[in-house]
CSV table of C-alpha atoms and ligand atoms in Angstrom, one decimal:
chain,number,residue,atom,x,y,z
A,1,MET,CA,152.0,114.4,101.2
A,2,LYS,CA,153.9,116.5,98.8
A,3,ASN,CA,157.5,115.8,99.4
A,4,ASN,CA,158.8,112.7,101.2
A,5,MET,CA,162.1,114.3,101.7
A,6,GLU,CA,160.7,116.8,104.1
A,7,LYS,CA,160.0,113.9,106.4
A,8,SER,CA,163.4,112.4,106.5
A,9,PRO,CA,165.8,114.9,105.2
A,10,LYS,CA,168.9,112.8,106.0
A,11,ARG,CA,168.0,109.7,104.1
A,12,GLU,CA,170.4,109.0,101.3
A,13,GLN,CA,169.3,108.9,97.8
A,14,PHE,CA,170.6,107.4,94.6
A,15,SER,CA,172.4,110.1,92.7
A,16,SER,CA,171.4,109.1,89.2
A,17,ARG,CA,169.0,106.9,87.4
A,18,PHE,CA,171.8,104.7,86.1
A,19,GLY,CA,173.1,104.4,89.7
A,20,LEU,CA,169.8,103.3,90.9
A,21,ILE,CA,169.3,100.7,88.2
A,22,ALA,CA,172.8,99.4,88.5
A,23,ALA,CA,172.4,98.9,92.2
A,24,ALA,CA,169.1,97.2,91.9
A,25,VAL,CA,170.3,95.1,88.9
A,26,GLY,CA,173.4,94.3,91.0
A,27,SER,CA,171.2,92.7,93.6
A,28,ALA,CA,168.9,91.0,91.1
A,29,VAL,CA,171.5,89.6,88.9
A,30,GLY,CA,173.5,86.9,90.5
A,31,LEU,CA,173.6,83.2,90.9
A,32,GLY,CA,169.9,83.2,90.4
A,33,ASN,CA,170.2,84.0,86.8
A,34,ILE,CA,173.3,82.0,85.9
A,35,TRP,CA,173.3,79.1,88.3
A,36,ARG,CA,169.6,78.7,89.5
A,37,PHE,CA,167.6,79.6,86.4
A,38,PRO,CA,169.1,77.0,84.1
A,39,TYR,CA,168.9,74.2,86.5
A,40,ILE,CA,165.3,75.0,87.4
A,41,VAL,CA,164.4,75.2,83.7
A,42,GLY,CA,166.2,71.9,83.2
A,43,ARG,CA,164.5,70.2,86.1
A,44,TYR,CA,161.0,71.3,85.1
A,45,GLY,CA,161.1,70.5,81.5
A,46,GLY,CA,162.4,73.4,79.4
A,47,GLY,CA,160.4,75.6,77.0
A,48,ALA,CA,157.0,75.3,78.6
A,49,PHE,CA,158.4,76.2,82.0
A,50,LEU,CA,160.2,79.2,80.4
A,51,ILE,CA,156.9,80.6,79.1
A,52,VAL,CA,155.3,80.3,82.5
A,53,TYR,CA,158.4,81.9,84.1
A,54,LEU,CA,158.2,84.8,81.7
A,55,ALA,CA,154.5,85.2,82.4
A,56,MET,CA,155.2,85.2,86.1
A,57,VAL,CA,157.8,87.9,85.8
A,58,ALA,CA,155.5,90.1,83.7
A,59,ILE,CA,152.2,89.8,85.5
A,60,ILE,CA,153.3,89.2,89.1
A,61,GLY,CA,156.9,90.1,89.4
A,62,ILE,CA,156.9,93.6,87.9
A,63,PRO,CA,153.8,94.8,89.7
A,64,ILE,CA,155.2,93.5,93.0
A,65,MET,CA,158.5,95.3,92.3
A,66,VAL,CA,156.6,98.5,91.8
A,67,GLY,CA,154.6,97.8,94.9
A,68,GLU,CA,157.8,97.3,97.0
A,69,PHE,CA,159.2,100.5,95.6
A,70,ILE,CA,156.1,102.3,96.6
A,71,ILE,CA,156.2,101.0,100.2
A,72,GLY,CA,159.9,102.0,100.4
A,73,ARG,CA,159.6,105.4,98.8
A,74,GLU,CA,156.6,106.3,100.9
A,75,GLY,CA,157.9,104.8,104.1
A,76,ARG,CA,161.5,106.0,103.7
A,77,GLN,CA,162.7,103.3,106.2
A,78,ASP,CA,163.9,99.7,106.2
A,79,ALA,CA,161.6,96.9,105.1
A,80,ILE,CA,159.9,96.4,108.4
A,81,ASN,CA,159.7,100.0,109.6
A,82,SER,CA,158.4,101.3,106.3
A,83,PHE,CA,155.4,99.0,106.8
A,84,LYS,CA,155.0,100.2,110.4
A,85,ARG,CA,155.2,103.8,109.3
A,86,LEU,CA,152.5,103.3,106.7
A,87,ALA,CA,150.3,101.2,108.9
A,88,PRO,CA,151.1,101.7,112.6
A,89,ASP,CA,149.8,99.0,115.0
A,90,LYS,CA,149.0,96.6,112.2
A,91,MET,CA,150.6,93.3,111.3
A,92,TRP,CA,151.6,94.1,107.7
A,93,HIS,CA,155.2,94.4,108.6
A,94,MET,CA,155.2,90.6,109.0
A,95,SER,CA,156.0,90.7,105.3
A,96,GLY,CA,159.3,92.2,106.2
A,97,VAL,CA,159.9,89.7,109.0
A,98,ILE,CA,159.3,86.7,106.7
A,99,GLY,CA,161.5,88.4,104.1
A,100,ILE,CA,164.4,88.9,106.5
A,101,ALA,CA,164.1,85.3,107.7
A,102,ALA,CA,164.2,84.3,104.0
A,103,ALA,CA,167.4,86.3,103.5
A,104,PHE,CA,169.0,84.5,106.4
A,105,LEU,CA,168.1,81.1,105.1
A,106,ILE,CA,168.9,81.9,101.4
A,107,LEU,CA,172.3,83.2,102.3
A,108,ALA,CA,173.1,79.8,104.0
A,109,PHE,CA,173.0,77.9,100.8
A,110,TYR,CA,173.8,80.8,98.4
A,111,GLY,CA,177.1,81.3,100.3
A,112,VAL,CA,177.9,77.6,99.6
A,113,VAL,CA,177.4,78.1,95.8
A,114,ALA,CA,179.3,81.3,95.8
A,115,GLY,CA,182.1,79.3,97.3
A,116,TRP,CA,181.9,76.7,94.5
A,117,THR,CA,182.6,79.5,92.0
A,118,LEU,CA,185.9,80.2,93.8
A,119,GLU,CA,187.1,76.5,93.4
A,120,TYR,CA,186.1,76.9,89.7
A,121,VAL,CA,188.2,80.0,89.3
A,122,LEU,CA,191.2,78.1,90.6
A,123,LEU,CA,190.3,75.0,88.4
A,124,ALA,CA,190.1,77.3,85.4
A,125,ILE,CA,193.5,78.9,86.2
A,126,LYS,CA,195.0,75.4,86.6
A,127,ASN,CA,193.6,74.6,83.1
A,128,GLY,CA,191.6,71.8,84.9
A,129,PHE,CA,188.9,71.3,82.2
A,130,VAL,CA,191.0,70.4,79.2
A,131,ASN,CA,191.3,66.8,78.0
A,132,LYS,CA,188.5,65.8,80.3
A,133,SER,CA,185.5,63.9,79.1
A,134,SER,CA,182.0,65.2,80.0
A,135,SER,CA,181.6,62.5,82.5
A,136,GLU,CA,184.9,63.2,84.1
A,137,ILE,CA,183.9,66.9,84.5
A,138,THR,CA,180.6,65.7,86.1
A,139,ASP,CA,182.5,63.4,88.5
A,140,MET,CA,184.9,66.2,89.3
A,141,PHE,CA,182.0,68.4,90.4
A,142,ASN,CA,180.2,65.8,92.4
A,143,LEU,CA,183.4,64.8,94.1
A,144,PHE,CA,184.1,68.4,95.0
A,145,ILE,CA,180.7,69.3,96.4
A,146,SER,CA,180.5,66.1,98.5
A,147,ASN,CA,184.0,66.7,100.0
A,148,PRO,CA,183.5,67.4,103.7
A,149,ILE,CA,186.1,70.1,103.9
A,150,LYS,CA,187.0,72.0,100.7
A,151,PRO,CA,183.6,73.5,99.9
A,152,ILE,CA,183.2,74.6,103.5
A,153,ILE,CA,186.5,76.4,103.5
A,154,TYR,CA,185.4,78.3,100.4
A,155,GLN,CA,182.0,79.0,101.9
A,156,LEU,CA,183.7,80.4,105.0
A,157,ILE,CA,185.9,82.6,102.8
A,158,VAL,CA,182.9,84.0,101.0
A,159,MET,CA,181.0,84.6,104.2
A,160,THR,CA,183.9,86.2,105.9
A,161,LEU,CA,184.4,88.5,103.0
A,162,THR,CA,180.7,89.3,102.9
A,163,GLY,CA,180.7,90.0,106.7
A,164,VAL,CA,183.7,92.3,106.5
A,165,VAL,CA,182.2,94.3,103.7
A,166,VAL,CA,178.8,94.6,105.4
A,167,SER,CA,180.4,95.5,108.8
A,168,THR,CA,182.5,98.3,107.3
A,169,GLY,CA,179.7,99.4,105.1
A,170,VAL,CA,181.6,99.9,101.9
A,171,GLN,CA,178.5,99.2,99.9
A,172,GLN,CA,179.2,102.2,97.7
A,173,GLY,CA,182.3,100.6,96.4
A,174,VAL,CA,180.4,97.4,95.7
A,175,GLU,CA,177.7,99.2,93.8
A,176,LYS,CA,180.2,101.0,91.7
A,177,ALA,CA,181.9,97.7,91.0
A,178,ALA,CA,178.6,96.3,89.9
A,179,LYS,CA,178.2,99.0,87.3
A,180,VAL,CA,181.4,97.8,85.6
A,181,LEU,CA,181.1,94.1,86.3
A,182,ILE,CA,177.6,93.5,84.9
A,183,PRO,CA,178.4,94.9,81.4
A,184,ILE,CA,181.5,92.7,81.3
A,185,LEU,CA,179.5,89.7,82.4
A,186,VAL,CA,177.0,90.4,79.6
A,187,VAL,CA,179.7,90.5,77.0
A,188,ILE,CA,181.2,87.2,78.2
A,189,MET,CA,177.7,85.6,78.2
A,190,ILE,CA,177.2,86.8,74.6
A,191,LEU,CA,180.5,85.3,73.5
A,192,LEU,CA,179.5,82.0,75.2
A,193,ASN,CA,176.2,82.2,73.3
A,194,ILE,CA,178.0,82.5,70.0
A,195,GLN,CA,180.1,79.5,71.0
A,196,SER,CA,176.9,77.6,71.8
A,197,PHE,CA,175.4,78.4,68.4
A,198,LEU,CA,178.4,76.7,66.9
A,199,LEU,CA,178.4,73.6,68.9
A,200,PRO,CA,177.6,70.5,66.9
A,201,GLY,CA,174.6,68.8,68.5
A,202,GLY,CA,173.7,72.0,70.3
A,203,LYS,CA,170.4,72.4,68.4
A,204,ALA,CA,168.6,70.0,70.7
A,205,GLY,CA,169.4,72.5,73.5
A,206,PHE,CA,167.7,75.3,71.7
A,207,ASP,CA,164.7,73.1,71.0
A,208,PHE,CA,164.6,72.2,74.7
A,209,LEU,CA,164.6,75.8,75.7
A,210,PHE,CA,162.5,77.4,73.0
A,211,LYS,CA,160.1,74.7,71.8
A,212,PRO,CA,157.6,74.4,74.6
A,213,ASP,CA,156.2,70.9,75.4
A,214,PHE,CA,153.4,71.6,77.8
A,215,SER,CA,153.0,67.9,78.6
A,216,LYS,CA,156.2,68.3,80.6
A,217,LEU,CA,154.8,71.1,82.7
A,218,THR,CA,153.9,70.1,86.3
A,219,LYS,CA,152.2,71.9,89.1
A,220,GLU,CA,155.5,71.9,90.9
A,221,GLY,CA,157.0,73.5,87.8
A,222,VAL,CA,154.5,76.3,88.0
A,223,LEU,CA,155.2,77.0,91.7
A,224,ALA,CA,159.0,76.9,90.9
A,225,ALA,CA,158.4,79.4,88.1
A,226,LEU,CA,156.7,81.8,90.6
A,227,GLY,CA,159.3,81.2,93.3
A,228,HIS,CA,162.1,81.7,90.9
A,229,ALA,CA,160.6,85.0,89.6
A,230,PHE,CA,160.7,86.3,93.2
A,231,PHE,CA,164.2,84.9,93.8
A,232,SER,CA,165.7,86.3,90.7
A,233,LEU,CA,164.1,89.7,90.9
A,234,SER,CA,165.1,89.9,94.6
A,235,LEU,CA,161.4,90.3,95.7
A,236,GLY,CA,159.7,89.2,98.9
A,237,MET,CA,162.8,90.0,100.9
A,238,GLY,CA,162.6,93.7,101.6
A,239,ILE,CA,165.4,94.5,99.3
A,240,MET,CA,163.4,96.5,96.8
A,241,ILE,CA,161.6,98.2,99.7
A,242,THR,CA,164.9,99.2,101.1
A,243,TYR,CA,166.1,100.4,97.6
A,244,GLY,CA,162.7,102.1,97.1
A,245,SER,CA,163.5,104.2,100.2
A,246,TYR,CA,166.5,105.6,98.4
A,247,ILE,CA,164.7,106.5,95.2
A,248,PRO,CA,164.2,110.2,94.6
A,249,ASP,CA,160.7,111.5,94.4
A,250,SER,CA,161.0,112.5,90.8
A,251,GLU,CA,162.0,109.1,89.5
A,252,ASP,CA,159.6,107.0,87.5
A,253,LEU,CA,158.9,103.7,89.5
A,254,ALA,CA,157.2,101.9,86.7
A,255,GLY,CA,160.0,102.5,84.2
A,256,THR,CA,162.6,101.6,86.7
A,257,ALA,CA,161.0,98.3,87.6
A,258,LEU,CA,160.5,97.5,84.0
A,259,ASN,CA,164.2,98.1,83.2
A,260,ILE,CA,165.4,96.0,86.1
A,261,SER,CA,163.2,93.1,85.2
A,262,ILE,CA,164.1,93.2,81.6
A,263,ALA,CA,167.8,93.3,82.4
A,264,ASP,CA,167.4,90.4,84.8
A,265,THR,CA,165.4,88.3,82.4
A,266,ILE,CA,167.9,89.0,79.5
A,267,LEU,CA,170.7,87.7,81.7
A,268,ALA,CA,168.8,84.6,82.6
A,269,LEU,CA,168.0,83.9,79.0
A,270,LEU,CA,171.6,84.5,77.9
A,271,SER,CA,172.6,82.0,80.5
A,272,GLY,CA,170.1,79.5,79.3
A,273,ILE,CA,171.3,79.9,75.7
A,274,ALA,CA,174.9,79.4,76.8
A,275,ILE,CA,174.1,76.3,78.8
A,276,PHE,CA,171.5,74.1,77.1
A,277,PRO,CA,173.2,73.6,73.8
A,278,ALA,CA,176.2,72.4,75.7
A,279,VAL,CA,174.1,70.2,77.9
A,280,PHE,CA,172.8,68.4,74.9
A,281,ALA,CA,176.0,68.5,72.9
A,282,PHE,CA,177.9,66.9,75.7
A,283,GLY,CA,175.3,64.4,76.8
A,284,ILE,CA,174.6,66.0,80.2
A,285,ASP,CA,171.2,65.4,81.9
A,286,PRO,CA,169.3,68.7,81.8
A,287,ALA,CA,167.7,67.7,85.1
A,288,GLU,CA,171.2,67.4,86.6
A,289,GLY,CA,170.3,69.9,89.3
A,290,PRO,CA,172.5,72.5,91.1
A,291,GLY,CA,175.6,71.3,89.3
A,292,LEU,CA,174.4,72.2,85.8
A,293,VAL,CA,176.4,75.4,85.2
A,294,PHE,CA,179.5,73.9,86.8
A,295,ILE,CA,179.3,70.9,84.5
A,296,SER,CA,178.1,72.2,81.2
A,297,LEU,CA,180.2,75.4,80.8
A,298,PRO,CA,183.6,73.8,81.6
A,299,ASN,CA,182.9,71.5,78.7
A,300,ILE,CA,182.6,74.5,76.4
A,301,PHE,CA,185.7,76.1,77.9
A,302,ALA,CA,187.7,73.0,77.3
A,303,GLN,CA,186.8,73.1,73.6
A,304,MET,CA,186.5,76.7,72.6
A,305,LYS,CA,189.2,78.9,71.3
A,306,GLY,CA,190.5,81.1,74.1
A,307,GLY,CA,188.5,78.9,76.4
A,308,TYR,CA,191.2,79.1,79.0
A,309,VAL,CA,190.9,82.9,79.4
A,310,PHE,CA,187.1,82.9,79.1
A,311,GLY,CA,186.8,80.2,81.7
A,312,ILE,CA,188.8,82.2,84.2
A,313,MET,CA,187.0,85.4,83.4
A,314,PHE,CA,183.6,83.7,83.6
A,315,PHE,CA,184.1,82.2,87.0
A,316,ILE,CA,185.7,85.3,88.4
A,317,LEU,CA,182.7,87.3,87.2
A,318,LEU,CA,180.3,84.7,88.5
A,319,PHE,CA,182.0,85.0,91.9
A,320,LEU,CA,181.8,88.8,91.9
A,321,ALA,CA,178.1,88.7,90.8
A,322,SER,CA,177.4,86.4,93.7
A,323,ILE,CA,179.2,88.5,96.1
A,324,THR,CA,177.1,91.6,95.3
A,325,SER,CA,174.1,89.4,96.1
A,326,THR,CA,175.5,87.9,99.3
A,327,ILE,CA,176.2,91.4,100.5
A,328,SER,CA,172.7,92.5,99.9
A,329,LEU,CA,171.4,89.5,101.7
A,330,LEU,CA,173.5,89.9,104.7
A,331,GLU,CA,172.9,93.7,104.7
A,332,THR,CA,169.1,92.9,105.0
A,333,VAL,CA,169.7,90.8,108.1
A,334,VAL,CA,172.2,93.1,109.7
A,335,SER,CA,170.4,96.4,109.2
A,336,TYR,CA,167.4,94.9,110.9
A,337,ILE,CA,169.4,93.7,113.9
A,338,VAL,CA,171.1,97.1,114.1
A,339,ASP,CA,167.8,99.1,113.9
A,340,ASN,CA,165.7,96.8,116.0
A,341,PHE,CA,168.0,95.5,118.7
A,342,LYS,CA,170.4,98.5,118.7
A,343,PHE,CA,173.4,96.3,118.2
A,344,GLN,CA,176.6,97.9,116.9
A,345,ARG,CA,176.9,97.2,113.2
A,346,ARG,CA,180.0,95.3,113.6
A,347,ASN,CA,178.6,93.0,116.3
A,348,ALA,CA,175.5,92.4,114.3
A,349,ALA,CA,177.5,91.5,111.2
A,350,VAL,CA,179.7,89.1,113.2
A,351,ILE,CA,176.8,87.4,114.9
A,352,SER,CA,174.7,86.9,111.7
A,353,THR,CA,177.7,85.8,109.7
A,354,VAL,CA,178.5,83.2,112.3
A,355,LEU,CA,175.0,81.9,112.5
A,356,ILE,CA,174.4,81.9,108.8
A,357,SER,CA,177.7,80.2,108.1
A,358,THR,CA,176.9,77.5,110.6
A,359,LEU,CA,173.7,76.7,108.8
A,360,GLY,CA,175.6,76.9,105.5
A,361,VAL,CA,178.1,74.2,106.8
A,362,PHE,CA,175.2,71.8,107.2
A,363,ALA,CA,173.9,72.8,103.7
A,364,SER,CA,177.2,72.0,102.2
A,365,LEU,CA,177.7,68.7,104.1
A,366,SER,CA,174.2,67.7,103.0
A,367,ASN,CA,175.7,67.3,99.5
A,368,GLY,CA,178.0,64.6,100.9
A,369,VAL,CA,178.3,63.1,104.4
A,370,LEU,CA,174.9,64.3,105.5
A,371,SER,CA,173.1,63.4,102.3
A,372,HIS,CA,171.1,60.8,104.2
A,373,ILE,CA,169.3,63.5,106.2
A,374,LYS,CA,166.1,64.3,104.3
A,375,ILE,CA,163.5,66.9,105.0
A,376,PHE,CA,160.3,66.4,103.0
A,377,GLY,CA,162.4,64.3,100.7
A,378,ASP,CA,165.1,66.9,100.0
A,379,ASN,CA,168.5,67.1,101.5
A,380,ILE,CA,169.2,70.2,103.6
A,381,PHE,CA,170.6,72.2,100.7
A,382,ASP,CA,167.7,71.6,98.4
A,383,PHE,CA,165.2,72.0,101.3
A,384,LEU,CA,166.5,75.5,102.1
A,385,ASP,CA,166.5,76.4,98.4
A,386,ASN,CA,162.9,75.3,97.8
A,387,LEU,CA,161.5,76.4,101.1
A,388,THR,CA,162.7,80.0,100.8
A,389,ALA,CA,162.0,80.6,97.1
A,390,ASN,CA,158.7,78.7,96.9
A,391,TYR,CA,157.1,79.6,100.3
A,392,PHE,CA,158.9,82.4,102.2
A,393,LEU,CA,159.2,84.8,99.3
A,394,THR,CA,155.8,84.1,98.0
A,395,ALA,CA,154.3,84.5,101.5
A,396,ALA,CA,156.1,87.8,102.1
A,397,ALA,CA,155.0,89.1,98.7
A,398,PHE,CA,151.5,87.9,99.2
A,399,ILE,CA,151.2,90.0,102.4
A,400,SER,CA,152.5,93.1,100.6
A,401,VAL,CA,150.1,92.8,97.7
A,402,ILE,CA,147.1,92.5,99.9
A,403,PHE,CA,148.3,95.5,101.9
A,404,ILE,CA,149.0,97.6,98.8
A,405,GLY,CA,145.9,96.5,96.8
A,406,TRP,CA,143.3,96.6,99.5
A,407,PHE,CA,144.5,98.7,102.4
A,408,LEU,CA,146.9,101.4,101.2
A,409,ASP,CA,145.4,104.8,100.3
A,410,LYS,CA,144.7,105.0,96.6
A,411,ASP,CA,145.7,108.6,96.2
A,412,LEU,CA,149.0,107.8,97.8
A,413,ILE,CA,149.5,105.0,95.3
A,414,LYS,CA,148.6,107.3,92.5
A,415,ASN,CA,151.0,109.9,93.7
A,416,GLN,CA,153.7,107.4,93.9
A,417,ILE,CA,153.1,106.0,90.4
A,418,THR,CA,152.9,109.3,88.8
A,419,SER,CA,155.7,110.7,91.0
A,420,ASN,CA,153.3,113.4,92.3
A,421,GLY,CA,151.9,114.1,88.8
A,422,LYS,CA,155.2,114.3,87.0
A,423,TYR,CA,154.3,111.4,84.8
A,424,SER,CA,150.9,110.6,83.4
A,425,ARG,CA,150.5,107.0,84.2
A,426,GLU,CA,146.8,106.6,83.8
A,427,GLY,CA,146.9,103.3,82.0
A,428,PHE,CA,149.7,101.9,84.0
A,429,TYR,CA,147.9,102.8,87.3
A,430,LYS,CA,144.8,101.0,86.2
A,431,ILE,CA,146.7,97.9,85.1
A,432,PHE,CA,148.8,98.0,88.2
A,433,MET,CA,145.8,98.2,90.6
A,434,PHE,CA,144.1,95.3,88.8
A,435,MET,CA,147.3,93.2,89.0
A,436,ILE,CA,148.0,94.0,92.6
A,437,ARG,CA,144.4,93.5,93.8
A,438,PHE,CA,143.4,90.5,91.8
A,439,ILE,CA,145.9,88.8,89.6
A,440,ALA,CA,148.9,88.7,91.9
A,441,PRO,CA,147.1,87.5,95.1
A,442,ILE,CA,144.8,85.0,93.2
A,443,GLY,CA,147.8,83.7,91.2
A,444,ILE,CA,149.9,83.1,94.3
A,445,ILE,CA,147.0,81.4,96.1
A,446,ILE,CA,146.1,79.2,93.2
A,447,VAL,CA,149.7,78.1,92.7
A,448,GLN,CA,150.1,77.3,96.4
A,449,ILE,CA,146.8,75.5,96.8
A,450,SER,CA,147.2,73.4,93.8
A,451,LEU,CA,150.1,71.7,95.5
A,452,ILE,CA,148.2,70.7,98.6
B,1,LIG,N1,168.4,87.9,92.9
B,1,LIG,C1,169.6,87.3,93.3
B,1,LIG,C2,170.0,86.4,92.2
B,1,LIG,O1,169.3,86.2,91.3
B,1,LIG,C3,169.5,86.5,94.6
B,1,LIG,C4,169.1,87.3,95.7
B,1,LIG,C5,167.9,87.1,96.2
B,1,LIG,C6,169.8,88.4,96.1
B,1,LIG,C7,167.4,87.9,97.1
B,1,LIG,C8,169.4,89.2,97.1
B,1,LIG,C9,168.2,88.9,97.6
B,1,LIG,O2,171.1,85.8,92.3
């Protein structure tokens, strides 16, 4: 097994290290970092949750990302067929099946939130945040998401756009855009952070985020930390397996995974630092839920110098960041339908866009007229969000770690980690094997069982 490329000479590869990292970061960075991370931190109590989250990223997330890269680079196929190629006639590819189902369900509610960002771009342009009290801004958000029509129109715009991009396959362009957009997003986040430092009354927000109070940590919080690590790093969904299949043989997998995870985590932290001081300064409830970003940041924009321009730029970027993620989610579903059922790409894109959007309509309505429908105590929107992150992604990842740790040939793993001897990764290999064989699977099981 010297050179993977001999097996599939036609498979595309990333042209540069930066291109690879930008593409993977483009998938990883999205609403998960800026919208989901803060509201999950807020819901589960702040600093103590943050520490558990960081630990989950480091000891479970990074090894699993390396593991997904290995499966992809060795299999050189999509998420399901890479497994099939490495282990014919076995059931390991179920990991890919669950992952694709997760992508389908995630996109249903993710598309709704991506639509919210569009409304907020327009609100920012109309200067809609100035002279509003914090409670008016909260009411404005709640009124908007519970509206039976408006958010659905935005959601359908987002889904149509995503469907068009995926059906024409201009992913190249999107990845190029991600390279430019993400640095701009980082700069805006840093400016917002500076603003947050200056907010009177913001210190309580820093304390909330950085002074851990372990009495606030719950079992559900630990599961949410694990689930969010997968969600945010785009793991358990076959995405990093697919990207792994495009990584050249010479590239260092461990370093790549580390860079992506660090970039993703920094963005989440920047988002937390921008948001929590505002939450406390403006008297917003940190456990507000999915509306947190949409309520806290407009308060800052309303007050800060140049807030008008920053507000517009921020929501445009948030929209674009979410679009790069909706595309990678739909692409996962579509490429499976194309490969497996031999559909034409366009038809597969149309069918999956229609099905996912329909489910998304229910997710959106569950914030308003359908809010009385509860599944295990959650409305449809929250149910999809929790179910996928906490159960589907962890299940898919669990199957992969057992496969890699206990069934995949060790020499093959070593060759992948050292890139056929190009890098000496003795220490990393040992740590990796230990994590993948023991820590990751035991960690996932303990977290899941503790909730039963
Ligand atoms: N990781 C993305 C985010 O943080 C969400 C996502 C998950 C995108 C899975 C693609 C696949 O927003």
